[in-house]
Short mmCIF file of C-alpha atoms in Angstrom, two decimals:
data_model
loop_
_atom_site.label_atom_id
_atom_site.label_comp_id
_atom_site.label_asym_id
_atom_site.label_seq_id
_atom_site.Cartn_x
_atom_site.Cartn_y
_atom_site.Cartn_z
CA MET A 28 0.29 -0.15 0.16
CA ARG A 29 3.05 2.04 0.44
CA ALA A 30 4.13 1.84 -2.61
CA LEU A 31 1.03 2.58 -4.46
CA ASN A 32 0.75 5.76 -2.01
CA LEU A 33 4.07 7.36 -2.79
CA MET A 34 3.70 6.41 -6.77
CA THR A 35 -0.25 8.41 -6.74
CA LEU A 36 1.66 11.26 -4.61
CA LEU A 37 4.23 11.53 -7.39
CA LEU A 38 1.57 11.71 -10.07
CA VAL A 39 -0.15 13.84 -8.76
CA ILE A 40 3.20 16.30 -8.03
CA VAL A 41 3.83 15.85 -12.44
CA GLY A 42 0.11 16.55 -12.57
CA GLY A 43 0.63 19.76 -10.54
CA ILE A 44 3.95 20.70 -12.24
CA ASN A 45 2.32 20.43 -15.71
CA TRP A 46 -0.84 23.29 -14.60
CA LEU A 47 2.03 25.20 -13.21
CA LEU A 48 3.55 25.65 -16.14
CA VAL A 49 0.11 25.57 -18.68
CA GLY A 50 -0.09 28.40 -16.00
CA ILE A 51 2.69 29.95 -16.09
CA ALA A 52 4.33 29.28 -19.64
CA ASP A 53 1.41 27.76 -21.79
CA THR A 54 3.05 24.67 -22.39
CA ASP A 55 1.45 20.79 -21.45
CA LEU A 56 4.41 19.28 -20.65
CA VAL A 57 2.77 16.05 -20.72
CA ALA A 58 1.45 16.94 -23.40
CA THR A 59 4.51 17.85 -25.58
CA ILE A 60 6.89 14.52 -24.58
CA PHE A 61 3.80 12.28 -25.09
CA GLY A 62 3.23 13.31 -29.07
CA GLY A 63 0.24 15.83 -28.10
CA GLN A 64 -3.31 16.54 -26.10
CA ASP A 65 -5.49 13.81 -27.87
CA SER A 66 -2.55 11.27 -27.87
CA VAL A 67 -3.20 7.88 -26.54
CA LEU A 68 -0.19 8.70 -24.25
CA SER A 69 -1.28 12.02 -22.86
CA ARG A 70 -4.68 10.65 -22.70
CA ILE A 71 -3.22 7.21 -19.79
CA VAL A 72 -1.33 9.83 -17.89
CA TYR A 73 -4.15 12.49 -17.85
CA ILE A 74 -6.80 9.51 -16.51
CA LEU A 75 -3.68 7.93 -14.12
CA VAL A 76 -3.18 11.73 -12.33
CA GLY A 77 -6.96 12.21 -12.30
CA LEU A 78 -7.21 9.11 -10.32
CA SER A 79 -4.03 9.20 -8.20
CA ALA A 80 -5.51 11.86 -7.01
CA LEU A 81 -8.86 10.48 -6.15
CA TRP A 82 -6.40 8.19 -4.44
CA GLN A 83 -4.63 10.52 -2.81
CA LEU A 84 -8.16 11.46 -0.54
CA MET A 85 -8.06 9.20 1.53
CA PRO A 86 -4.25 10.01 3.21
CA PHE A 87 -6.69 13.40 3.28
CA ALA A 88 -9.23 12.42 4.76
CA ARG A 89 -7.47 10.05 6.95
CA ALA A 90 -5.53 13.39 8.01
CA ILE A 91 -8.05 15.94 8.39
CA SER A 92 -9.99 13.38 10.86
CA ILE A 93 -7.32 12.06 13.20
CA GLY A 94 -4.70 14.97 12.65
CA GLU A 95 -1.96 14.89 10.23
CA THR A 96 0.76 13.73 13.18
CA ALA A 97 -0.91 10.76 13.79
CA ALA A 98 -2.26 10.15 10.27
CA GLU A 99 1.49 9.44 9.44
CA ALA A 100 2.14 7.43 12.14
CA ASN A 101 -0.58 5.45 11.36
CA THR A 102 0.68 4.22 7.94
CA PRO A 103 1.32 1.41 6.94
CA ARG A 104 5.06 0.55 6.34
CA HIS A 105 5.76 -2.25 3.56
#
């Protein structure tokens, strides 16, 4: 579970950086790397980033409900 949390967090960060670049420089890095916004690979990355954001809602909700320190202390280490 820890690996999945780290992977989804990384994808959320990638998505955030991509949106930063869109906002600042009007550059979609994902589209540039994977052949345009309509390419299959770009769409897969966009979907994975979105699903990762949904997945990250679980630790976020846990941190809100029990406090951040307690949430991190109760995170399973595998």
